[in-house]
Short mmCIF file of C-alpha atoms in Angstrom, two decimals:
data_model
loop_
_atom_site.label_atom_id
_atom_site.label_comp_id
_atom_site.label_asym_id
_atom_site.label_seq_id
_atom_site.Cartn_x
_atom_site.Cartn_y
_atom_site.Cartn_z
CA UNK A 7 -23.04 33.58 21.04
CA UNK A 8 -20.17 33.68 18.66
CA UNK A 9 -20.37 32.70 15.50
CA UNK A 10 -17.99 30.31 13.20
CA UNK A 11 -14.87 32.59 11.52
CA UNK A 12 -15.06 29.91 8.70
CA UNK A 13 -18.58 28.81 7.41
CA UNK A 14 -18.66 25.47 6.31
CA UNK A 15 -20.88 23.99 3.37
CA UNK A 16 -24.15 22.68 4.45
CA UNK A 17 -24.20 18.28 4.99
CA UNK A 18 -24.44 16.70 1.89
CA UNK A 19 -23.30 19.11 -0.13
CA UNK A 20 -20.44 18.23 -2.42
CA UNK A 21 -17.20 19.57 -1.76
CA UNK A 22 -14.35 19.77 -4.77
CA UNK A 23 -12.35 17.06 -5.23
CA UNK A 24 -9.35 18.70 -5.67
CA UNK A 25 -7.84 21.48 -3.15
CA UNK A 26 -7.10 24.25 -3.76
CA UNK A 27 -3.51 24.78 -5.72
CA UNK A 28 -3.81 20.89 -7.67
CA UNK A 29 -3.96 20.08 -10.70
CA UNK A 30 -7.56 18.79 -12.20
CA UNK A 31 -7.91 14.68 -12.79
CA UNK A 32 -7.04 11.54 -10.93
CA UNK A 33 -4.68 12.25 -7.54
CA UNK A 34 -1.62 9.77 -6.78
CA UNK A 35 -2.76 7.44 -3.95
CA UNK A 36 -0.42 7.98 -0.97
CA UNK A 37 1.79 5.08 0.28
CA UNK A 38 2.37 4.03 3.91
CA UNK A 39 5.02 5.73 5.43
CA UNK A 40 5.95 7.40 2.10
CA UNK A 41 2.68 9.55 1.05
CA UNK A 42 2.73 10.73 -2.00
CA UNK A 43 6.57 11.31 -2.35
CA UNK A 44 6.89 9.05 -4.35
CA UNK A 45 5.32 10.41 -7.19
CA UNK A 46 8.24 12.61 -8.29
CA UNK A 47 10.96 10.60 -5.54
CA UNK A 48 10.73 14.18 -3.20
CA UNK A 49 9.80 15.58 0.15
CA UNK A 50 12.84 13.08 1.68
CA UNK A 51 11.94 9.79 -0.50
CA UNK A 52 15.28 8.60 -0.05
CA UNK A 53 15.74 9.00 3.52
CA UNK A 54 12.01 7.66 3.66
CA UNK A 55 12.95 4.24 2.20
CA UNK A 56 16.07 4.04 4.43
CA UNK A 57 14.23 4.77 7.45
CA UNK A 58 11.35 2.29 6.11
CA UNK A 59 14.22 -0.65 5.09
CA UNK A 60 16.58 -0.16 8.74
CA UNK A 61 12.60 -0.41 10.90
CA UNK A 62 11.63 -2.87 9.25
CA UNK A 63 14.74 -4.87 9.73
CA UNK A 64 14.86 -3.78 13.59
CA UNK A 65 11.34 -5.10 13.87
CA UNK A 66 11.75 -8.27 12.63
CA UNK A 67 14.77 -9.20 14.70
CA UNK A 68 12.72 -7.87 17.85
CA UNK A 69 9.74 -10.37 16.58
CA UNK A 70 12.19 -12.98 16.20
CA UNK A 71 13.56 -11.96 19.95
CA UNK A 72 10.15 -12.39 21.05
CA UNK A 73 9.99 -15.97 19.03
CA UNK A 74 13.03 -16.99 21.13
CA UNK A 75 11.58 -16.33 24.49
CA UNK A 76 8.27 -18.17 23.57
CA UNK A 77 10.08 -20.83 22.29
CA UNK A 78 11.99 -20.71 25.78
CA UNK A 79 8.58 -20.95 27.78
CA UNK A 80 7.85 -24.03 25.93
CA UNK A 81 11.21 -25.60 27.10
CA UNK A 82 10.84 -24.70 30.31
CA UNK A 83 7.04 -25.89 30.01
CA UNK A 84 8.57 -29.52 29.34
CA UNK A 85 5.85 -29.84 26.60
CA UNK A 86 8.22 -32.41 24.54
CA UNK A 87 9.79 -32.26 21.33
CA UNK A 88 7.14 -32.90 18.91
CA UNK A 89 5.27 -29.50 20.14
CA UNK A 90 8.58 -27.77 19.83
CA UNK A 91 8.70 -28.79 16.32
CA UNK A 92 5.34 -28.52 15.50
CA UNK A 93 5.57 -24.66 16.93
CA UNK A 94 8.96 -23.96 14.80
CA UNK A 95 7.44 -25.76 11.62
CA UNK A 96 3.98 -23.37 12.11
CA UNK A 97 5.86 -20.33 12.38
CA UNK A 98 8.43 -20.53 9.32
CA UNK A 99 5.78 -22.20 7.22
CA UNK A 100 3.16 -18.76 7.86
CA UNK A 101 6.22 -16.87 7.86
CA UNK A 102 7.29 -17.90 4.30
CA UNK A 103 3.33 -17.68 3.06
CA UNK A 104 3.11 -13.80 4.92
CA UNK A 105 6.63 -13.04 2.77
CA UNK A 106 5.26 -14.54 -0.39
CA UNK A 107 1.20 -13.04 -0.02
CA UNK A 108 3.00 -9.76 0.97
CA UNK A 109 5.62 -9.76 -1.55
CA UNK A 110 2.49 -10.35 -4.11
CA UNK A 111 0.74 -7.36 -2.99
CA UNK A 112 3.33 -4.80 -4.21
CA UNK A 113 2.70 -6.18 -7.53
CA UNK A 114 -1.45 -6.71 -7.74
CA UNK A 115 -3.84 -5.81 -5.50
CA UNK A 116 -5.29 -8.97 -3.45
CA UNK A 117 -9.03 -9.22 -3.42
CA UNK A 118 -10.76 -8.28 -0.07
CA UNK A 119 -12.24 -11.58 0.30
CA UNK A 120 -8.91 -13.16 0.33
CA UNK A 121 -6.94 -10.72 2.58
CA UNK A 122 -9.60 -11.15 5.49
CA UNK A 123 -9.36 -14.77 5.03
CA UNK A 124 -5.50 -14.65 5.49
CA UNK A 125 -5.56 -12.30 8.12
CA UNK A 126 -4.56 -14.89 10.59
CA UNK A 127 -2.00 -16.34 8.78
CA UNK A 128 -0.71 -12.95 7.96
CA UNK A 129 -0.53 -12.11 11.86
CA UNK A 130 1.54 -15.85 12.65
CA UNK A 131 3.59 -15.01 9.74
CA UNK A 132 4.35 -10.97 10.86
CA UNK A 133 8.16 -11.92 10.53
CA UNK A 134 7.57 -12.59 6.74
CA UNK A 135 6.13 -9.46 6.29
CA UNK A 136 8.42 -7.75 7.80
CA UNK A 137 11.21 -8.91 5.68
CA UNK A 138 9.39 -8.51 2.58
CA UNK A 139 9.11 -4.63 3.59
CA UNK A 140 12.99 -4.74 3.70
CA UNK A 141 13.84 -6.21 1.05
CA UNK A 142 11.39 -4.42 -1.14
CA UNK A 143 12.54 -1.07 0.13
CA UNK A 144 15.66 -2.03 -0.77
CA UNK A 145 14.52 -1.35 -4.62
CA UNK A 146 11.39 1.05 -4.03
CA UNK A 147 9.01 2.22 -1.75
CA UNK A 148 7.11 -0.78 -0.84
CA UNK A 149 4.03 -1.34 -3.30
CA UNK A 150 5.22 2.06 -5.23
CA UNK A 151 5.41 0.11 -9.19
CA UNK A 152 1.67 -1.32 -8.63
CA UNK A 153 0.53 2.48 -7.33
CA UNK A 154 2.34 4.00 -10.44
CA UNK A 155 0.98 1.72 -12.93
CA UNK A 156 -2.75 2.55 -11.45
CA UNK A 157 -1.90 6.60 -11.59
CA UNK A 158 -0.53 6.19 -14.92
CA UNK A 159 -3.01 4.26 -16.65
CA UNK A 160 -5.84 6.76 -14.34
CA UNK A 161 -3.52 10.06 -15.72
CA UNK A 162 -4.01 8.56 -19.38
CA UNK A 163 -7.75 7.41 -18.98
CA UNK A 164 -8.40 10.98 -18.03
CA UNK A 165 -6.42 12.84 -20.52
CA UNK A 166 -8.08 10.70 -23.56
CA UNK A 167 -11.61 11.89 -21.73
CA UNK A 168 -10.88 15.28 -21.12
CA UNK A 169 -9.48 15.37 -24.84
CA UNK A 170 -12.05 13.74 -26.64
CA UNK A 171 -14.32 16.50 -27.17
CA UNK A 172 -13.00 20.13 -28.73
CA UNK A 173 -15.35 22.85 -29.22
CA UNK A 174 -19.28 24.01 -28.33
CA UNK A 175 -21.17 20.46 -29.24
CA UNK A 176 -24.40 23.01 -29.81
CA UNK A 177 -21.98 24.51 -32.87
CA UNK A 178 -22.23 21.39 -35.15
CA UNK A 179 -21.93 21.87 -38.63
CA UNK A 180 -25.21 21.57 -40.33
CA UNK A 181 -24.77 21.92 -44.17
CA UNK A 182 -26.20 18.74 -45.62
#
């Protein structure tokens, strides 16, 4: 029987929260496709938001390829004009709504209630979100100003805690 080269803690034990080599206090959250690069714009941050910007771009005009050849099936299908439409119409409209709910979510986090409710929406609409990755990268890493204000205001939260109290609390001056 061989034993384990690197003993682990015992289940349910608490393990740091911060590895070895980081700083103490709240840790930046990391970013689809980006990590946490964007933090100080390293680690190939530019080259990140190309590749994320150019993908996103490729996928959408695949989607849309896709789109086409659906839209083909129902012409062959003879299903008539009005179901055409109606297919088009459904499509841009939860296209437009994806862009807009997606464009919103760089800015302010979306409540879980509503994100599950809009899930299918979101998944008609994929083209929409796809463009609003592309055009946001464009600027930023996608959802990277609503990430910094949240590490900021968690940086300065912790800094006026850690910073409140100075000296041994057991020490207090007792002359009156």
């Amino acid at each position: 029987m061989t034993e384990d080269p690197a003993p682990r803690p015992p289940s349910g034990t608490a393990t740091p929260a911060t590895p070895a080599g980081t700083a103490p206090g709240p840790q930046p959250e990391p970013l689809r496709f980006f990590g946490t690069t964007w933090v100080a714009h390293d680690g190939g941050y530019g080259a990140r938001r190309v590749g994320v910007a150019v993908g996103s771009l490729v996928a959408a005009a695949a989607g849309c390829f896709v789109l086409r050849f659906a839209y083909e099936g129902l012409a062959i299908a003879a299903v008539g004009g009005f179901v055409n439409l109606l297919v088009v119409v459904m499509f841009a409209i939860c296209s437009a709504l994806a862009f807009r709910r997606t464009w919103e979510g760089f800015t302010r986090r979306h409540d879980p209630a509503s994100q599950s409710s809009t899930r299918g929406l979101m998944t008609i609409g994929f083209v929409g979100t796809l463009l609003a990755y592309f055009f946001r990268s464009l600027s930023e890493a996608p959802g990277e100003k609503l990430h910094r204000q949240e590490y900021e205001a968690a940086r300065a939260q912790y800094k006026k805690r850690t910073s409140r109290r100075t000296g041994n609390p057991s020490r207090k001056n007792r002359n009156r």
